[in-house]
Amino acid sequence: AADAEAVRVTARVCAPAGCGRIGDAAVVPLLKDNFSLCVRDKSWRVRMACAEVAADLTCACSPSGAETHRHLEEIFVALQSDSESEVRIATTLRGAGVASVLGASFAKGSVFPVVAKLVQDVNCGHRVELAAVLVELAAPLGRDGAIELILPVMSLLTEDESTNVRLAVINHLPSII
């Protein structure tokens, strides 16, 4: 069983390179029939490997059509709502990269709400890294989206009890201005 799990993990890590080399017609079945199954695998290590390559996979599939984008959106949303917090965090940390390919509406509707919730959760141990993701979302959201969504959250975070979170926000302010 451990060998099979290792094979699935290795295969998921190699998926972005494979998607970048095959045609659009072969990408959809790969995502639908293989990668989606691994996103729902019973082993959290396999799901974690999927989360860790989410942005790379999305970038490798970026020239593909609407059906591919739909499958990539489903994969990312499934990983963001995983039962294991480690998988959810690993996915969310790659949210800006995914949003840069899948567009502003996906960033606004699927990525931003999760990032904003986690970065404000005092029990989350990755708030400093998530503050950087929050700022990186400004590019796919565009100027108006950044003003509407990101700046209010950043304003709250500048008053956060954690010095590291406050410093992370302050350090990333120039990139959003």
mmCIF file of C-alpha atoms in Angstrom:
data_model
loop_
_atom_site.group_PDB
_atom_site.id
_atom_site.type_symbol
_atom_site.label_atom_id
_atom_site.label_comp_id
_atom_site.label_asym_id
_atom_site.label_seq_id
_atom_site.Cartn_x
_atom_site.Cartn_y
_atom_site.Cartn_z
ATOM 1 C CA ALA A 1 0.000 0.000 0.000
ATOM 2 C CA ALA A 2 2.852 2.400 0.812
ATOM 3 C CA ASP A 3 4.472 1.731 -2.577
ATOM 4 C CA ALA A 4 1.216 2.466 -4.380
ATOM 5 C CA GLU A 5 0.871 5.712 -2.427
ATOM 6 C CA ALA A 6 4.436 6.722 -3.327
ATOM 7 C CA VAL A 7 3.707 6.067 -6.991
ATOM 8 C CA ARG A 8 0.559 8.230 -6.857
ATOM 9 C CA VAL A 9 2.454 11.056 -5.119
ATOM 10 C CA THR A 10 5.254 10.935 -7.683
ATOM 11 C CA ALA A 11 2.763 10.879 -10.545
ATOM 12 C CA ARG A 12 0.997 13.983 -9.215
ATOM 13 C CA VAL A 13 4.253 15.855 -8.863
ATOM 14 C CA CYS A 14 5.065 15.035 -12.509
ATOM 15 C CA ALA A 15 1.598 16.010 -13.797
ATOM 16 C CA PRO A 16 2.414 19.669 -14.572
ATOM 17 C CA ALA A 17 5.317 18.697 -16.820
ATOM 18 C CA GLY A 18 3.122 16.168 -18.592
ATOM 19 C CA CYS A 19 0.275 18.617 -19.133
ATOM 20 C CA GLY A 20 2.684 21.111 -20.628
ATOM 21 C CA ARG A 21 3.786 18.590 -23.254
ATOM 22 C CA ILE A 22 0.515 17.019 -24.379
ATOM 23 C CA GLY A 23 -2.186 18.531 -26.532
ATOM 24 C CA ASP A 24 -5.389 20.101 -25.271
ATOM 25 C CA ALA A 25 -7.421 17.041 -26.251
ATOM 26 C CA ALA A 26 -5.402 14.852 -23.877
ATOM 27 C CA VAL A 27 -5.316 17.329 -20.972
ATOM 28 C CA VAL A 28 -9.028 17.118 -20.145
ATOM 29 C CA PRO A 29 -9.085 13.316 -19.723
ATOM 30 C CA LEU A 30 -5.884 13.496 -17.668
ATOM 31 C CA LEU A 31 -7.433 16.050 -15.315
ATOM 32 C CA LYS A 32 -10.873 14.463 -15.246
ATOM 33 C CA ASP A 33 -9.968 10.787 -15.048
ATOM 34 C CA ASN A 34 -6.676 10.842 -13.162
ATOM 35 C CA PHE A 35 -5.798 14.022 -11.303
ATOM 36 C CA SER A 36 -9.343 14.536 -9.968
ATOM 37 C CA LEU A 37 -9.261 11.040 -8.471
ATOM 38 C CA CYS A 38 -6.024 11.834 -6.663
ATOM 39 C CA VAL A 39 -7.527 15.053 -5.297
ATOM 40 C CA ARG A 40 -10.139 12.837 -3.626
ATOM 41 C CA ASP A 41 -7.718 10.037 -2.666
ATOM 42 C CA LYS A 42 -8.042 8.583 0.835
ATOM 43 C CA SER A 43 -4.356 9.278 1.514
ATOM 44 C CA TRP A 44 -3.709 12.826 2.693
ATOM 45 C CA ARG A 45 -0.146 12.575 1.296
ATOM 46 C CA VAL A 46 -1.547 12.158 -2.203
ATOM 47 C CA ARG A 47 -3.952 15.076 -1.732
ATOM 48 C CA MET A 48 -1.081 17.137 -0.291
ATOM 49 C CA ALA A 49 1.044 16.390 -3.370
ATOM 50 C CA CYS A 50 -1.861 17.586 -5.525
ATOM 51 C CA ALA A 51 -2.123 20.782 -3.496
ATOM 52 C CA GLU A 52 1.603 21.431 -3.803
ATOM 53 C CA VAL A 53 1.484 21.310 -7.612
ATOM 54 C CA ALA A 54 -1.873 23.092 -8.064
ATOM 55 C CA ALA A 55 -0.378 26.350 -9.347
ATOM 56 C CA ASP A 56 2.204 24.612 -11.544
ATOM 57 C CA LEU A 57 -0.484 22.392 -13.032
ATOM 58 C CA THR A 58 -2.732 25.364 -13.728
ATOM 59 C CA CYS A 59 0.109 27.273 -15.392
ATOM 60 C CA ALA A 60 1.061 24.250 -17.497
ATOM 61 C CA CYS A 61 -2.542 23.930 -18.701
ATOM 62 C CA SER A 62 -3.065 27.688 -19.184
ATOM 63 C CA PRO A 63 -3.244 27.797 -22.994
ATOM 64 C CA SER A 64 -6.049 25.213 -22.901
ATOM 65 C CA GLY A 65 -9.736 25.882 -23.399
ATOM 66 C CA ALA A 66 -12.773 26.491 -21.206
ATOM 67 C CA GLU A 67 -13.350 22.820 -20.351
ATOM 68 C CA THR A 68 -9.805 22.501 -19.019
ATOM 69 C CA HIS A 69 -10.242 25.660 -16.958
ATOM 70 C CA ARG A 70 -13.496 24.296 -15.523
ATOM 71 C CA HIS A 71 -11.727 21.107 -14.396
ATOM 72 C CA LEU A 72 -8.844 23.112 -12.920
ATOM 73 C CA GLU A 73 -11.329 25.254 -10.983
ATOM 74 C CA GLU A 74 -13.071 22.131 -9.648
ATOM 75 C CA ILE A 75 -9.739 20.614 -8.604
ATOM 76 C CA PHE A 76 -8.653 23.765 -6.777
ATOM 77 C CA VAL A 77 -11.994 24.197 -4.986
ATOM 78 C CA ALA A 78 -11.956 20.528 -3.921
ATOM 79 C CA LEU A 79 -8.453 20.931 -2.482
ATOM 80 C CA GLN A 80 -9.419 24.145 -0.683
ATOM 81 C CA SER A 81 -12.273 22.314 1.030
ATOM 82 C CA ASP A 82 -10.266 19.184 1.918
ATOM 83 C CA SER A 83 -10.839 17.544 5.289
ATOM 84 C CA GLU A 84 -7.170 18.024 6.278
ATOM 85 C CA SER A 85 -6.109 21.540 7.261
ATOM 86 C CA GLU A 86 -2.586 20.970 5.881
ATOM 87 C CA VAL A 87 -4.025 20.315 2.424
ATOM 88 C CA ARG A 88 -6.296 23.374 2.635
ATOM 89 C CA ILE A 89 -3.389 25.610 3.675
ATOM 90 C CA ALA A 90 -1.032 24.226 1.005
ATOM 91 C CA THR A 91 -3.707 24.833 -1.618
ATOM 92 C CA THR A 92 -4.511 28.329 -0.405
ATOM 93 C CA LEU A 93 -0.822 29.299 -0.372
ATOM 94 C CA ARG A 94 -0.841 28.624 -4.126
ATOM 95 C CA GLY A 95 -4.089 30.510 -4.703
ATOM 96 C CA ALA A 96 -2.592 33.617 -6.298
ATOM 97 C CA GLY A 97 -0.750 31.523 -8.880
ATOM 98 C CA VAL A 98 -3.918 29.662 -9.782
ATOM 99 C CA ALA A 99 -5.965 32.862 -9.868
ATOM 100 C CA SER A 100 -3.457 34.508 -12.213
ATOM 101 C CA VAL A 101 -4.319 31.882 -14.811
ATOM 102 C CA LEU A 102 -8.008 31.287 -14.110
ATOM 103 C CA GLY A 103 -8.922 34.966 -13.934
ATOM 104 C CA ALA A 104 -10.503 37.664 -11.810
ATOM 105 C CA SER A 105 -13.924 36.063 -11.344
ATOM 106 C CA PHE A 106 -12.364 32.850 -10.017
ATOM 107 C CA ALA A 107 -10.009 34.879 -7.803
ATOM 108 C CA LYS A 108 -12.903 36.916 -6.427
ATOM 109 C CA GLY A 109 -15.366 34.061 -5.948
ATOM 110 C CA SER A 110 -13.188 31.122 -4.938
ATOM 111 C CA VAL A 111 -9.693 32.140 -3.881
ATOM 112 C CA PHE A 112 -10.067 35.482 -2.089
ATOM 113 C CA PRO A 113 -12.772 34.404 0.414
ATOM 114 C CA VAL A 114 -10.661 31.498 1.660
ATOM 115 C CA VAL A 115 -7.429 33.513 1.838
ATOM 116 C CA ALA A 116 -9.187 36.372 3.641
ATOM 117 C CA LYS A 117 -10.775 34.002 6.158
ATOM 118 C CA LEU A 118 -7.551 32.127 6.926
ATOM 119 C CA VAL A 119 -5.320 35.203 7.150
ATOM 120 C CA GLN A 120 -7.662 36.665 9.779
ATOM 121 C CA ASP A 121 -7.934 33.409 11.769
ATOM 122 C CA VAL A 122 -5.689 33.803 14.826
ATOM 123 C CA ASN A 123 -5.469 29.984 15.100
ATOM 124 C CA CYS A 124 -3.913 29.643 11.638
ATOM 125 C CA GLY A 125 -0.156 29.154 11.820
ATOM 126 C CA HIS A 126 0.513 30.425 8.292
ATOM 127 C CA ARG A 127 -0.887 33.930 8.521
ATOM 128 C CA VAL A 128 2.366 35.647 7.541
ATOM 129 C CA GLU A 129 2.614 33.606 4.324
ATOM 130 C CA LEU A 130 -1.096 34.099 3.649
ATOM 131 C CA ALA A 131 -0.654 37.868 3.944
ATOM 132 C CA ALA A 132 1.748 37.632 1.002
ATOM 133 C CA VAL A 133 -0.803 35.563 -0.959
ATOM 134 C CA LEU A 134 -3.438 38.186 -0.187
ATOM 135 C CA VAL A 135 -1.245 40.884 -1.743
ATOM 136 C CA GLU A 136 -0.379 38.665 -4.728
ATOM 137 C CA LEU A 137 -4.115 38.361 -5.449
ATOM 138 C CA ALA A 138 -4.164 42.056 -6.359
ATOM 139 C CA ALA A 139 -2.822 41.323 -9.846
ATOM 140 C CA PRO A 140 -5.511 38.814 -10.926
ATOM 141 C CA LEU A 141 -8.250 40.840 -9.201
ATOM 142 C CA GLY A 142 -7.266 44.037 -10.959
ATOM 143 C CA ARG A 143 -7.191 47.532 -9.539
ATOM 144 C CA ASP A 144 -10.888 47.767 -8.646
ATOM 145 C CA GLY A 145 -10.975 44.274 -7.126
ATOM 146 C CA ALA A 146 -7.888 44.990 -5.058
ATOM 147 C CA ILE A 147 -9.353 48.225 -3.734
ATOM 148 C CA GLU A 148 -12.707 46.604 -2.982
ATOM 149 C CA LEU A 149 -11.469 43.349 -1.454
ATOM 150 C CA ILE A 150 -7.811 43.377 -0.467
ATOM 151 C CA LEU A 151 -7.291 46.821 1.034
ATOM 152 C CA PRO A 152 -10.015 46.429 3.706
ATOM 153 C CA VAL A 153 -8.487 43.138 4.878
ATOM 154 C CA MET A 154 -4.989 44.610 4.847
ATOM 155 C CA SER A 155 -6.272 47.523 6.905
ATOM 156 C CA LEU A 156 -7.565 45.078 9.527
ATOM 157 C CA LEU A 157 -4.289 43.167 9.499
ATOM 158 C CA THR A 158 -2.236 46.297 10.190
ATOM 159 C CA GLU A 159 -3.936 46.339 13.605
ATOM 160 C CA ASP A 160 -3.462 42.598 14.213
ATOM 161 C CA GLU A 161 -2.128 41.413 17.574
ATOM 162 C CA SER A 162 0.680 39.504 15.839
ATOM 163 C CA THR A 163 3.711 41.643 15.096
ATOM 164 C CA ASN A 164 4.788 39.278 12.307
ATOM 165 C CA VAL A 165 1.440 39.611 10.525
ATOM 166 C CA ARG A 166 1.546 43.407 10.832
ATOM 167 C CA LEU A 167 5.109 43.472 9.481
ATOM 168 C CA ALA A 168 4.201 41.145 6.602
ATOM 169 C CA VAL A 169 1.368 43.457 5.564
ATOM 170 C CA ILE A 170 3.531 46.558 5.863
ATOM 171 C CA ASN A 171 6.351 44.918 3.885
ATOM 172 C CA HIS A 172 3.960 43.969 1.088
ATOM 173 C CA LEU A 173 2.170 47.325 0.890
ATOM 174 C CA PRO A 174 4.507 48.790 -1.763
ATOM 175 C CA SER A 175 3.656 46.007 -4.193
ATOM 176 C CA ILE A 176 -0.043 46.784 -4.033
ATOM 177 C CA ILE A 177 0.204 50.573 -4.165
#
